Short mmCIF file of C-alpha atoms in Angstrom, two decimals:
data_model
loop_
_atom_site.label_atom_id
_atom_site.label_comp_id
_atom_site.label_asym_id
_atom_site.label_seq_id
_atom_site.Cartn_x
_atom_site.Cartn_y
_atom_site.Cartn_z
CA ASP A 1 97.79 59.14 37.91
CA ILE A 2 94.92 57.34 39.63
CA GLN A 3 91.79 56.98 37.48
CA MET A 4 88.41 57.07 39.18
CA THR A 5 85.50 55.37 37.42
CA GLN A 6 81.92 55.84 38.56
CA SER A 7 78.95 53.74 37.63
CA PRO A 8 76.35 54.21 36.44
CA SER A 9 76.76 57.50 34.60
CA THR A 10 73.03 58.11 34.84
CA LEU A 11 70.57 56.64 37.28
CA SER A 12 66.78 57.00 37.13
CA ALA A 13 64.96 56.45 40.40
CA SER A 14 61.85 57.43 42.31
CA VAL A 15 61.30 59.17 45.63
CA GLY A 16 61.66 56.59 48.38
CA ASP A 17 63.99 54.31 46.41
CA ARG A 18 67.28 53.03 47.79
CA VAL A 19 70.11 53.78 45.36
CA THR A 20 73.78 52.89 45.20
CA ILE A 21 76.54 54.54 43.18
CA THR A 22 79.88 52.80 42.73
CA CYS A 23 83.33 54.34 42.39
CA ARG A 24 86.40 52.30 41.43
CA ALA A 25 89.99 53.45 41.68
CA SER A 26 92.68 52.25 39.27
CA GLN A 27 94.92 51.48 42.26
CA SER A 28 94.47 51.32 46.00
CA ILE A 29 93.65 54.60 47.71
CA SER A 30 93.11 53.05 51.15
CA GLY A 31 90.13 54.99 52.53
CA TRP A 32 91.00 58.40 51.13
CA LEU A 33 87.79 58.99 49.23
CA ALA A 34 85.16 61.70 49.33
CA TRP A 35 81.69 61.97 47.82
CA TYR A 36 80.12 65.23 46.68
CA GLN A 37 76.67 66.30 45.53
CA GLN A 38 76.37 69.05 42.96
CA LYS A 39 73.26 70.85 41.75
CA PRO A 40 73.16 72.96 38.58
CA GLY A 41 74.87 76.32 38.97
CA ARG A 42 76.15 75.48 42.45
CA ALA A 43 79.47 74.45 43.93
CA PRO A 44 79.84 70.82 45.00
CA ASN A 45 78.81 69.92 48.53
CA LEU A 46 80.80 67.43 50.61
CA LEU A 47 78.70 64.47 51.75
CA ILE A 48 81.17 61.79 52.85
CA TYR A 49 84.89 61.88 53.64
CA GLN A 50 87.38 59.10 54.42
CA ALA A 51 85.06 56.75 52.53
CA SER A 52 82.45 56.39 55.26
CA SER A 53 82.41 59.45 57.53
CA LEU A 54 79.30 61.59 57.22
CA GLU A 55 80.02 65.30 56.91
CA SER A 56 78.35 67.45 59.56
CA GLY A 57 74.87 68.53 58.56
CA VAL A 58 74.42 65.87 55.88
CA PRO A 59 71.27 63.74 56.32
CA SER A 60 71.81 60.25 57.67
CA ARG A 61 70.14 58.68 54.62
CA PHE A 62 73.53 59.15 52.92
CA SER A 63 76.20 56.58 53.68
CA GLY A 64 79.51 55.51 52.21
CA SER A 65 81.52 52.33 52.35
CA GLY A 66 84.55 50.64 50.85
CA SER A 67 88.31 50.69 50.93
CA GLY A 68 91.19 49.97 48.60
CA THR A 69 89.78 50.28 45.11
CA GLU A 70 86.00 49.88 45.41
CA PHE A 71 83.63 52.28 47.08
CA THR A 72 79.90 52.91 47.24
CA LEU A 73 77.61 55.78 48.08
CA THR A 74 74.13 54.73 49.19
CA ILE A 75 71.05 56.87 49.64
CA SER A 76 68.65 54.84 51.74
CA SER A 77 65.40 56.57 50.79
CA LEU A 78 65.53 59.15 48.01
CA GLN A 79 64.06 62.56 48.73
CA PRO A 80 63.13 65.17 46.09
CA ASP A 81 66.16 67.27 47.08
CA ASP A 82 68.55 64.40 46.25
CA PHE A 83 68.18 64.57 42.48
CA ALA A 84 71.56 65.95 41.48
CA THR A 85 74.95 64.85 40.17
CA TYR A 86 77.31 62.94 42.44
CA TYR A 87 81.10 62.78 42.23
CA CYS A 88 83.70 60.72 44.01
CA GLN A 89 87.22 62.06 44.55
CA GLN A 90 90.37 60.35 45.72
CA TYR A 91 92.81 62.31 47.84
CA ASN A 92 95.36 59.58 48.50
CA THR A 93 97.76 60.81 45.84
CA TYR A 94 98.19 63.97 43.74
CA PRO A 95 96.51 64.71 41.39
CA CYS A 96 93.34 64.37 43.49
CA SER A 97 91.23 62.96 40.69
CA PHE A 98 87.46 62.94 40.43
CA GLY A 99 85.13 60.38 38.96
CA GLN A 100 83.21 61.46 35.87
CA GLY A 101 79.99 61.92 37.82
CA THR A 102 76.65 60.14 38.20
CA LYS A 103 73.51 62.05 37.34
CA LEU A 104 70.58 60.96 39.48
CA GLU A 105 67.33 61.64 37.66
CA ILE A 106 63.68 61.35 38.58
CA LYS A 107 62.05 58.30 37.03
CA GLN B 1 81.29 81.08 59.72
CA VAL B 2 83.71 79.83 57.09
CA GLN B 3 83.45 81.67 53.78
CA LEU B 4 85.42 81.57 50.56
CA VAL B 5 84.61 84.52 48.32
CA GLN B 6 85.96 84.51 44.80
CA SER B 7 86.50 87.32 42.32
CA GLY B 8 84.05 88.03 39.56
CA ALA B 9 83.58 86.64 36.09
CA GLU B 10 86.22 87.29 33.46
CA VAL B 11 86.21 87.37 29.66
CA LYS B 12 89.61 86.88 28.06
CA LYS B 13 90.99 86.53 24.56
CA PRO B 14 93.00 83.48 23.52
CA GLY B 15 96.60 83.81 24.61
CA ALA B 16 95.81 86.09 27.54
CA SER B 17 96.14 85.33 31.25
CA VAL B 18 93.62 85.37 34.08
CA LYS B 19 94.13 85.65 37.82
CA VAL B 20 91.30 84.50 40.09
CA SER B 21 91.26 85.35 43.79
CA CYS B 22 89.70 83.51 46.71
CA LYS B 23 89.39 85.35 50.02
CA ALA B 24 88.96 83.17 53.09
CA SER B 25 87.31 84.16 56.36
CA GLY B 26 85.98 82.55 59.50
CA TYR B 27 88.94 80.26 60.21
CA ASN B 28 92.72 80.22 60.59
CA PHE B 29 93.83 80.73 56.99
CA THR B 30 97.21 79.01 57.36
CA THR B 31 95.79 75.83 58.90
CA TYR B 32 94.11 74.38 55.81
CA PHE B 33 95.41 73.65 52.34
CA MET B 34 93.43 75.07 49.42
CA HIS B 35 92.56 73.22 46.23
CA TRP B 36 91.62 74.68 42.86
CA VAL B 37 89.11 72.77 40.77
CA ARG B 38 87.53 73.71 37.46
CA GLN B 39 84.42 72.65 35.60
CA ALA B 40 83.91 73.23 31.88
CA PRO B 41 80.31 73.83 30.73
CA GLY B 42 78.29 70.64 31.07
CA GLN B 43 81.35 68.66 32.14
CA GLY B 44 82.73 67.09 35.32
CA LEU B 45 85.13 68.36 37.95
CA GLU B 46 88.82 68.68 37.17
CA TRP B 47 91.48 69.05 39.86
CA MET B 48 94.07 71.69 39.05
CA GLY B 49 96.33 71.87 42.07
CA ILE B 50 96.83 72.68 45.72
CA ILE B 51 98.56 75.33 47.79
CA ASN B 52 99.67 75.29 51.40
CA PRO B 53 98.87 78.77 52.70
CA ARG B 54 101.36 78.40 55.54
CA GLY B 55 104.52 78.22 53.44
CA GLY B 56 103.14 78.74 49.96
CA SER B 57 104.23 75.35 48.62
CA THR B 58 102.24 74.08 45.66
CA THR B 59 101.51 70.93 43.68
CA TYR B 60 99.98 71.20 40.23
CA ALA B 61 98.29 68.68 37.98
CA GLN B 62 100.61 67.66 35.16
CA LYS B 63 98.13 69.02 32.60
CA PHE B 64 98.60 72.57 33.85
CA LEU B 65 102.33 72.59 34.54
CA GLY B 66 103.94 75.64 33.03
CA ARG B 67 100.63 77.50 32.71
CA VAL B 68 99.29 77.69 36.26
CA THR B 69 100.62 79.50 39.30
CA MET B 70 98.98 79.41 42.73
CA THR B 71 100.01 81.96 45.32
CA ARG B 72 98.77 83.28 48.62
CA GLU B 73 98.76 86.50 50.59
CA THR B 74 98.55 85.72 54.29
CA SER B 75 97.93 89.36 55.29
CA THR B 76 94.57 89.27 53.51
CA SER B 77 93.84 85.52 53.78
CA THR B 78 93.64 85.31 50.01
CA VAL B 79 94.80 82.67 47.57
CA TYR B 80 95.22 83.29 43.87
CA MET B 81 95.21 81.10 40.78
CA GLU B 82 96.75 82.46 37.60
CA LEU B 83 96.37 80.63 34.31
CA THR B 84 98.32 81.81 31.27
CA SER B 85 98.19 81.18 27.52
CA LEU B 86 94.44 80.80 27.67
CA ARG B 87 92.61 78.84 24.98
CA SER B 88 88.95 78.20 24.34
CA GLU B 89 89.15 74.89 26.21
CA ASP B 90 89.93 76.83 29.40
CA THR B 91 86.41 78.25 29.44
CA ALA B 92 85.10 76.97 32.75
CA VAL B 93 83.97 77.79 36.25
CA TYR B 94 86.98 77.85 38.56
CA TYR B 95 86.52 76.97 42.23
CA CYS B 96 88.72 77.25 45.27
CA ALA B 97 87.98 74.67 47.95
CA ARG B 98 89.34 74.28 51.46
CA TYR B 99 90.84 70.86 52.17
CA SER B 100 89.98 69.04 55.38
CA SER B 101 89.76 65.31 54.60
CA GLY B 102 87.74 66.21 51.55
CA ASN B 103 86.89 69.71 50.40
CA ASP B 104 84.49 70.92 53.04
CA TYR B 105 84.04 74.54 51.95
CA TRP B 106 83.96 75.87 48.40
CA GLY B 107 83.98 79.29 46.85
CA GLN B 108 81.02 80.33 44.74
CA GLY B 109 82.97 79.80 41.54
CA THR B 110 84.38 82.20 38.96
CA LEU B 111 83.35 81.87 35.33
CA VAL B 112 86.25 82.44 32.96
CA THR B 113 85.24 82.73 29.31
CA VAL B 114 87.93 82.57 26.64
CA SER B 115 86.70 83.92 23.35
CA SER B 116 88.04 85.93 20.47
#
């Protein structure tokens, strides 16, 4: 199985900050990676697919990059609505494993 | 508009089974695979498996082999996830999620509580 490792596990930042979350795969997944945002009590929401494609309706301050085994999610200027937990998921190979999550907190 | 509507919360005793439904609307049901993902309280997301609504073929995570069955009913655009031999560690919110290069639509989640 492919292991997905996110870092950091927790990130404290302020409104307006630029933040980056990293996701590493235990083996190459080409570009088959998605990023999700989840708020308490809600289902996850797709932000990025195929590593760098922005899902329709998602603000352009979100961007994704990477291929192979290393990927990043960047939020260019944090807004109050962005404080949530973020997950990466590989869908190159079954099982479609998730990272353990990164909780983005207000500093 | 695309909607995935799941069945309501369940409380089960250890050893019992649960069957969660996910009714799709707003798109061609047989065109998109459906994933099932669960989330234990305060924990991360865990992928359980996938079903192809067109032919009904499935792939399950190794962890759930022998305990999970995913099925579909094309006449009602509904997929089902049944989990047997429930234990306390199966207490979680269970989600169905449509697959389209990432899971673009999710059900609202079904809380399954396993308690004696």
